[in-house]
Short mmCIF file of C-alpha atoms in Angstrom, two decimals:
data_model
loop_
_atom_site.label_atom_id
_atom_site.label_comp_id
_atom_site.label_asym_id
_atom_site.label_seq_id
_atom_site.Cartn_x
_atom_site.Cartn_y
_atom_site.Cartn_z
CA MET O 1 39.10 17.88 -14.43
CA ILE O 2 35.10 17.44 -13.25
CA GLY O 3 33.06 14.80 -14.90
CA VAL O 4 36.34 12.81 -16.48
CA PRO O 5 35.10 9.00 -16.57
CA GLY O 6 36.58 6.91 -13.83
CA SER O 7 38.16 10.41 -11.81
CA SER O 8 36.60 10.48 -8.35
CA ASP O 9 33.90 13.66 -9.50
CA ALA O 10 32.13 10.94 -12.16
CA ARG O 11 32.18 8.29 -9.19
CA TRP O 12 30.50 10.35 -7.11
CA GLY O 13 28.40 12.91 -9.25
CA ASP O 14 25.09 11.94 -8.26
CA LEU O 15 25.87 11.70 -4.49
CA GLY O 16 24.31 15.04 -3.92
CA VAL O 17 20.72 14.82 -5.66
CA ARG O 18 20.79 11.33 -4.60
CA ALA O 19 20.83 12.41 -1.23
CA LEU O 20 18.62 14.92 -1.48
CA SER O 21 16.11 12.78 -3.09
CA ALA O 22 16.42 10.83 0.18
CA ALA O 23 16.36 13.42 2.46
CA VAL O 24 12.87 14.33 1.16
CA LEU O 25 11.40 11.00 0.57
CA ILE O 26 12.50 9.47 3.73
CA PRO O 27 10.73 11.21 6.33
CA ALA O 28 7.09 11.23 4.18
CA VAL O 29 7.48 7.55 3.84
CA LEU O 30 8.03 6.98 8.03
CA ALA O 31 5.44 9.37 8.53
CA ASP O 32 2.74 7.31 6.70
CA VAL O 33 4.60 4.02 8.04
CA TRP O 34 3.58 5.87 11.42
CA ALA O 35 -0.29 6.75 9.97
CA GLY O 36 -0.91 3.09 9.51
CA GLY O 37 -4.65 2.40 8.33
CA ILE O 38 -6.26 3.50 5.26
CA TRP O 39 -3.46 5.65 4.89
CA PHE O 40 -0.73 3.41 4.59
CA HIS O 41 -3.03 1.13 1.87
CA LEU O 42 -3.63 4.42 0.13
CA PHE O 43 0.37 4.96 -0.05
CA VAL O 44 1.14 1.36 -0.79
CA ALA O 45 -1.50 1.57 -3.94
CA LEU O 46 -0.06 4.80 -5.17
CA ILE O 47 3.23 3.23 -5.22
CA GLY O 48 2.18 0.18 -7.40
CA VAL O 49 0.21 2.27 -9.50
CA LEU O 50 3.28 4.11 -10.12
CA MET O 51 5.40 1.10 -10.66
CA ALA O 52 2.41 0.04 -13.18
CA GLN O 53 2.61 2.72 -15.29
CA GLU O 54 6.71 2.64 -15.95
CA TRP O 55 6.25 -1.16 -16.34
CA VAL O 56 3.88 -0.75 -19.12
CA ALA O 57 5.39 2.12 -20.72
CA ILE O 58 8.50 -0.34 -20.89
CA VAL O 59 7.08 -3.64 -21.51
CA HIS O 60 3.82 -3.07 -22.78
CA ARG O 61 4.57 0.34 -25.07
CA GLY O 62 1.82 2.12 -23.14
CA ASP O 63 -0.69 -0.18 -24.00
CA PRO O 64 -4.03 1.73 -21.89
CA LEU O 65 -6.00 -1.79 -21.45
CA GLN O 66 -2.61 -3.17 -19.93
CA PHE O 67 -1.92 -0.25 -18.06
CA ALA O 68 -5.71 -0.72 -16.66
CA LEU O 69 -4.96 -4.42 -15.62
CA HIS O 70 -1.90 -3.56 -13.82
CA ALA O 71 -2.94 -0.49 -11.93
CA ALA O 72 -6.19 -2.87 -10.70
CA GLY O 73 -3.84 -5.63 -9.56
CA ALA O 74 -1.86 -2.95 -7.60
CA MET O 75 -4.99 -1.19 -6.31
CA CYS O 76 -6.29 -5.14 -5.70
CA GLY O 77 -2.95 -5.89 -3.26
CA ALA O 78 -2.83 -3.17 -1.30
CA LEU O 79 -6.60 -2.29 -0.70
CA LEU O 80 -8.77 -5.68 -0.72
CA PRO O 81 -7.62 -7.10 2.03
CA LEU O 82 -8.92 -4.42 4.14
CA ASP O 83 -12.38 -5.62 2.53
CA VAL O 84 -12.39 -9.28 1.58
CA GLY O 85 -9.11 -10.73 3.25
CA LEU O 86 -5.90 -11.93 2.00
CA GLY O 87 -7.24 -14.90 0.24
CA GLY O 88 -10.18 -12.41 -1.61
CA GLY O 89 -7.24 -9.87 -2.73
CA LEU O 90 -4.72 -12.69 -4.23
CA ALA O 91 -8.04 -14.49 -5.83
CA ALA O 92 -8.79 -11.13 -7.54
CA ILE O 93 -4.90 -10.97 -8.38
CA VAL O 94 -5.18 -13.94 -10.46
CA VAL O 95 -8.06 -12.99 -12.54
CA LEU O 96 -6.16 -10.19 -13.57
CA VAL O 97 -2.92 -11.76 -14.44
CA LEU O 98 -4.51 -14.33 -16.27
CA ALA O 99 -6.14 -11.85 -18.39
CA SER O 100 -2.94 -9.26 -18.72
CA ALA O 101 -1.27 -12.56 -20.14
CA GLY O 102 -4.17 -13.45 -22.37
CA LEU O 103 -4.04 -10.36 -24.08
CA ALA O 104 -0.20 -9.92 -24.09
CA ALA O 105 -0.62 -13.35 -25.69
CA VAL O 106 -3.10 -12.09 -28.37
CA ARG O 107 -1.21 -9.00 -29.14
CA ALA O 108 2.11 -10.12 -29.27
CA PRO O 109 2.63 -13.38 -29.79
CA GLY O 110 6.03 -15.33 -28.81
CA GLY O 111 6.46 -12.12 -26.48
CA ALA O 112 9.22 -12.17 -23.92
CA ALA O 113 8.30 -13.46 -20.66
CA TRP O 114 8.58 -9.85 -19.29
CA SER O 115 5.33 -9.70 -20.99
CA TYR O 116 3.34 -11.88 -18.41
CA LEU O 117 5.04 -10.76 -15.11
CA GLY O 118 3.94 -7.42 -14.49
CA VAL O 119 0.85 -7.80 -12.98
CA LEU O 120 2.40 -9.99 -9.98
CA TYR O 121 5.43 -7.49 -9.81
CA VAL O 122 2.97 -4.54 -8.90
CA SER O 123 0.24 -6.58 -7.29
CA VAL O 124 2.07 -8.95 -4.84
CA PRO O 125 4.57 -6.55 -2.94
CA PRO O 126 1.89 -4.21 -1.79
CA ILE O 127 0.14 -7.41 -0.09
CA ALA O 128 3.14 -8.11 1.54
CA LEU O 129 3.57 -4.59 2.69
CA VAL O 130 0.29 -4.44 3.97
CA LEU O 131 0.62 -7.71 5.82
CA LEU O 132 3.32 -6.68 7.70
CA ARG O 133 2.27 -3.27 8.74
CA GLU O 134 -0.85 -4.55 9.72
CA ASP O 135 0.26 -6.88 12.59
CA PRO O 136 -1.08 -5.77 15.75
CA ASP O 137 1.57 -5.47 17.63
CA HIS O 138 4.56 -5.39 15.53
CA GLY O 139 3.66 -3.91 12.46
CA ILE O 140 5.50 -0.29 12.80
CA ALA O 141 8.35 -2.26 13.68
CA ALA O 142 8.40 -4.65 10.69
CA ILE O 143 7.57 -2.12 8.01
CA GLY O 144 10.39 0.25 9.77
CA MET O 145 13.07 -2.71 9.67
CA VAL O 146 12.54 -3.40 6.65
CA MET O 147 12.74 0.03 4.94
CA VAL O 148 15.78 0.46 6.92
CA MET O 149 17.53 -2.71 6.29
CA VAL O 150 17.05 -1.75 2.53
CA TRP O 151 18.45 2.16 2.87
CA ALA O 152 21.32 0.26 4.47
CA ALA O 153 22.00 -2.27 1.54
CA ASP O 154 21.82 0.38 -0.69
CA THR O 155 24.08 3.07 0.69
CA PHE O 156 26.59 0.20 1.94
CA ALA O 157 26.58 -1.25 -1.61
CA TYR O 158 26.62 2.50 -2.86
CA PHE O 159 30.16 3.40 -1.21
CA PHE O 160 31.91 0.03 -1.16
CA GLY O 161 31.38 -0.54 -4.89
CA ARG O 162 32.73 3.32 -5.54
CA ILE O 163 35.52 2.83 -2.83
CA LEU O 164 36.33 -1.13 -3.22
CA GLY O 165 35.60 -1.62 -6.96
CA GLY O 166 36.71 -5.16 -8.02
CA PRO O 167 35.03 -7.91 -10.21
CA LYS O 168 31.72 -7.21 -11.58
CA LEU O 169 28.68 -9.38 -9.96
CA ALA O 170 26.42 -9.60 -13.23
CA PRO O 171 28.33 -7.52 -16.14
CA ARG O 172 26.07 -8.55 -18.52
CA ILE O 173 23.06 -7.53 -16.28
CA SER O 174 24.18 -4.60 -13.82
CA PRO O 175 27.77 -3.51 -15.41
CA LYS O 176 28.04 -1.48 -12.31
CA LYS O 177 27.37 -3.89 -9.54
CA THR O 178 30.24 -5.25 -7.85
CA TRP O 179 30.98 -8.09 -5.43
CA ALA O 180 32.60 -6.07 -3.35
CA GLY O 181 29.31 -3.94 -3.52
CA LEU O 182 27.04 -7.16 -2.78
CA ALA O 183 29.40 -7.19 0.59
CA GLY O 184 28.14 -3.89 1.30
CA ALA O 185 24.55 -4.36 1.07
CA MET O 186 24.81 -7.83 3.23
CA THR O 187 27.37 -5.61 6.11
CA GLY O 188 24.97 -2.80 6.01
CA SER O 189 21.73 -5.11 6.23
CA ALA O 190 23.47 -6.93 9.26
CA LEU O 191 24.05 -3.53 10.64
CA ALA O 192 20.31 -2.38 10.61
CA GLY O 193 19.28 -5.62 11.95
CA LEU O 194 21.52 -5.44 14.71
CA LEU O 195 20.71 -1.88 15.82
CA VAL O 196 17.04 -2.50 15.00
CA GLY O 197 17.23 -5.70 17.39
CA VAL O 198 18.55 -3.96 20.05
CA TRP O 199 16.23 -1.16 19.84
CA LEU O 200 13.34 -3.85 20.30
CA ALA O 201 15.36 -6.25 22.74
CA VAL O 202 14.46 -9.27 20.59
CA PRO O 203 15.02 -12.46 22.48
CA SER O 204 17.87 -13.18 19.83
CA LEU O 205 19.64 -10.92 18.17
CA ALA O 206 22.10 -13.37 16.28
CA GLY O 207 18.72 -14.73 14.07
CA LEU O 208 17.96 -11.46 13.05
CA VAL O 209 21.00 -10.47 11.89
CA VAL O 210 21.85 -13.76 9.73
CA VAL O 211 17.90 -13.16 8.53
CA ALA O 212 19.12 -9.15 7.58
CA ALA O 213 22.12 -10.34 5.97
CA LEU O 214 20.33 -12.84 3.82
CA LEU O 215 17.63 -10.56 3.14
CA ALA O 216 20.43 -8.04 1.76
CA LEU O 217 20.82 -10.83 -1.20
CA VAL O 218 17.08 -10.79 -1.89
CA GLU O 219 17.29 -7.04 -1.95
CA GLN O 220 20.30 -7.23 -4.90
CA ALA O 221 18.08 -9.70 -6.52
CA GLY O 222 15.45 -7.31 -6.84
CA ASP O 223 17.77 -4.91 -8.23
CA LEU O 224 19.04 -7.53 -10.72
CA PHE O 225 15.44 -8.41 -11.57
CA LYS O 226 15.16 -5.52 -12.80
CA SER O 227 18.10 -4.33 -14.95
CA ALA O 228 17.58 -7.19 -16.76
CA MET O 229 14.25 -6.20 -17.66
CA LYS O 230 15.46 -2.51 -18.70
CA ARG O 231 18.31 -3.96 -20.26
CA HIS O 232 16.27 -6.20 -22.45
CA TYR O 233 14.31 -3.30 -23.69
CA GLY O 234 17.13 -0.82 -23.98
CA VAL O 235 16.12 1.74 -21.04
CA LYS O 236 18.39 3.18 -18.68
CA ASP O 237 15.30 4.13 -15.93
CA SER O 238 12.27 3.15 -15.70
CA GLY O 239 11.13 6.72 -15.39
CA SER O 240 11.99 9.86 -14.29
CA LEU O 241 10.26 11.07 -11.48
CA ILE O 242 12.82 10.82 -8.66
CA PRO O 243 15.97 12.84 -9.34
CA GLY O 244 18.88 10.77 -8.73
CA HIS O 245 17.00 7.77 -8.83
CA GLY O 246 15.32 7.66 -12.24
CA GLY O 247 11.76 6.10 -11.81
CA VAL O 248 9.61 4.47 -8.98
CA ILE O 249 10.51 1.02 -9.85
CA ASP O 250 14.15 2.12 -9.71
CA ARG O 251 14.24 3.00 -6.36
CA VAL O 252 11.90 0.46 -4.59
CA ASP O 253 13.48 -2.67 -6.69
CA GLY O 254 14.84 -4.02 -3.78
CA LEU O 255 12.10 -2.99 -1.49
CA VAL O 256 9.45 -4.77 -3.18
CA ALA O 257 11.94 -7.99 -3.35
CA VAL O 258 12.66 -7.80 0.33
CA ALA O 259 9.14 -7.09 1.32
CA VAL O 260 7.52 -10.26 -0.15
CA ALA O 261 10.53 -12.21 1.17
CA ALA O 262 10.06 -10.86 4.92
CA ALA O 263 6.09 -11.41 4.61
CA LEU O 264 6.47 -15.23 3.95
CA VAL O 265 9.11 -15.58 6.39
CA GLY O 266 7.48 -13.92 8.88
CA ALA O 267 3.56 -15.59 7.69
CA TRP O 268 5.79 -18.94 8.01
CA ARG O 269 6.67 -18.34 11.42
CA ALA O 270 3.79 -16.65 13.23
CA GLY O 271 0.99 -16.63 10.72
CA ALA O 272 -0.36 -14.26 8.56
CA ASP O 273 -1.96 -12.13 11.22
CA HIS O 274 1.34 -12.04 13.19
CA ALA O 275 3.78 -11.80 9.89
CA GLY O 276 5.39 -9.10 11.80
CA ALA O 277 6.35 -11.09 15.15
CA GLY O 278 7.34 -13.67 12.68
CA LEU O 279 10.04 -11.63 10.75
CA LEU O 280 11.04 -9.95 14.02
CA LEU O 281 11.47 -12.47 17.10
CA TRP O 282 13.92 -14.95 16.62
#
């Protein structure tokens, strides 16, 4: 019977549209990563602004002033490092965070913590992505690895979760997530790290594989963060822009979390100017 909950058709009903969306989006994203420069900055800015629109629509009921502050934060994260450097971009974001928080406190006193997190959520990941891509020697490989890891983690989590099922990971936040799905995410991400490491001939494959597996935990945490926000406000999807995936936040929730963690690891090991090398070379 078609569409019966719990049946094979119900479990895999969204697979075709998800695959079609991925087939359209992934080549475009990879082409932009390869192009780099201002094109990559503009692409990241666009993603940040779309995230800002969805976040404000859910958390701030579409408040146009909050959208302006959130969108400005996204653009500062993606574009300001080109002109004023990392420090200047972060300083501008701090000002926008304070402005947004002040506005939220005035318009909705005692509101949920989500009201104060949006500007950070849409502006820090763009800085992380730009930081990784701007590595002069390993930028393309670093961004490529982050994206492949996230796609592999999502894909393996999807199939492990639906095939194996089992105990729920966080039933109050995301009822569909299972421990099997988490194991699948770590497996897929580790395999992606292994393949990238073999391709790049990195000095220590083991180190890269371990980091990739751990970043899968970050990827799943990013998904749960988004799910907790949506559950608090009683919405199913962050938007409807991407068929089979919902909104932009629904599609990039894991990516933005992994990008921030990866950039921090890379910058800690090799400095901000060589964050890609710090992530890849173990």
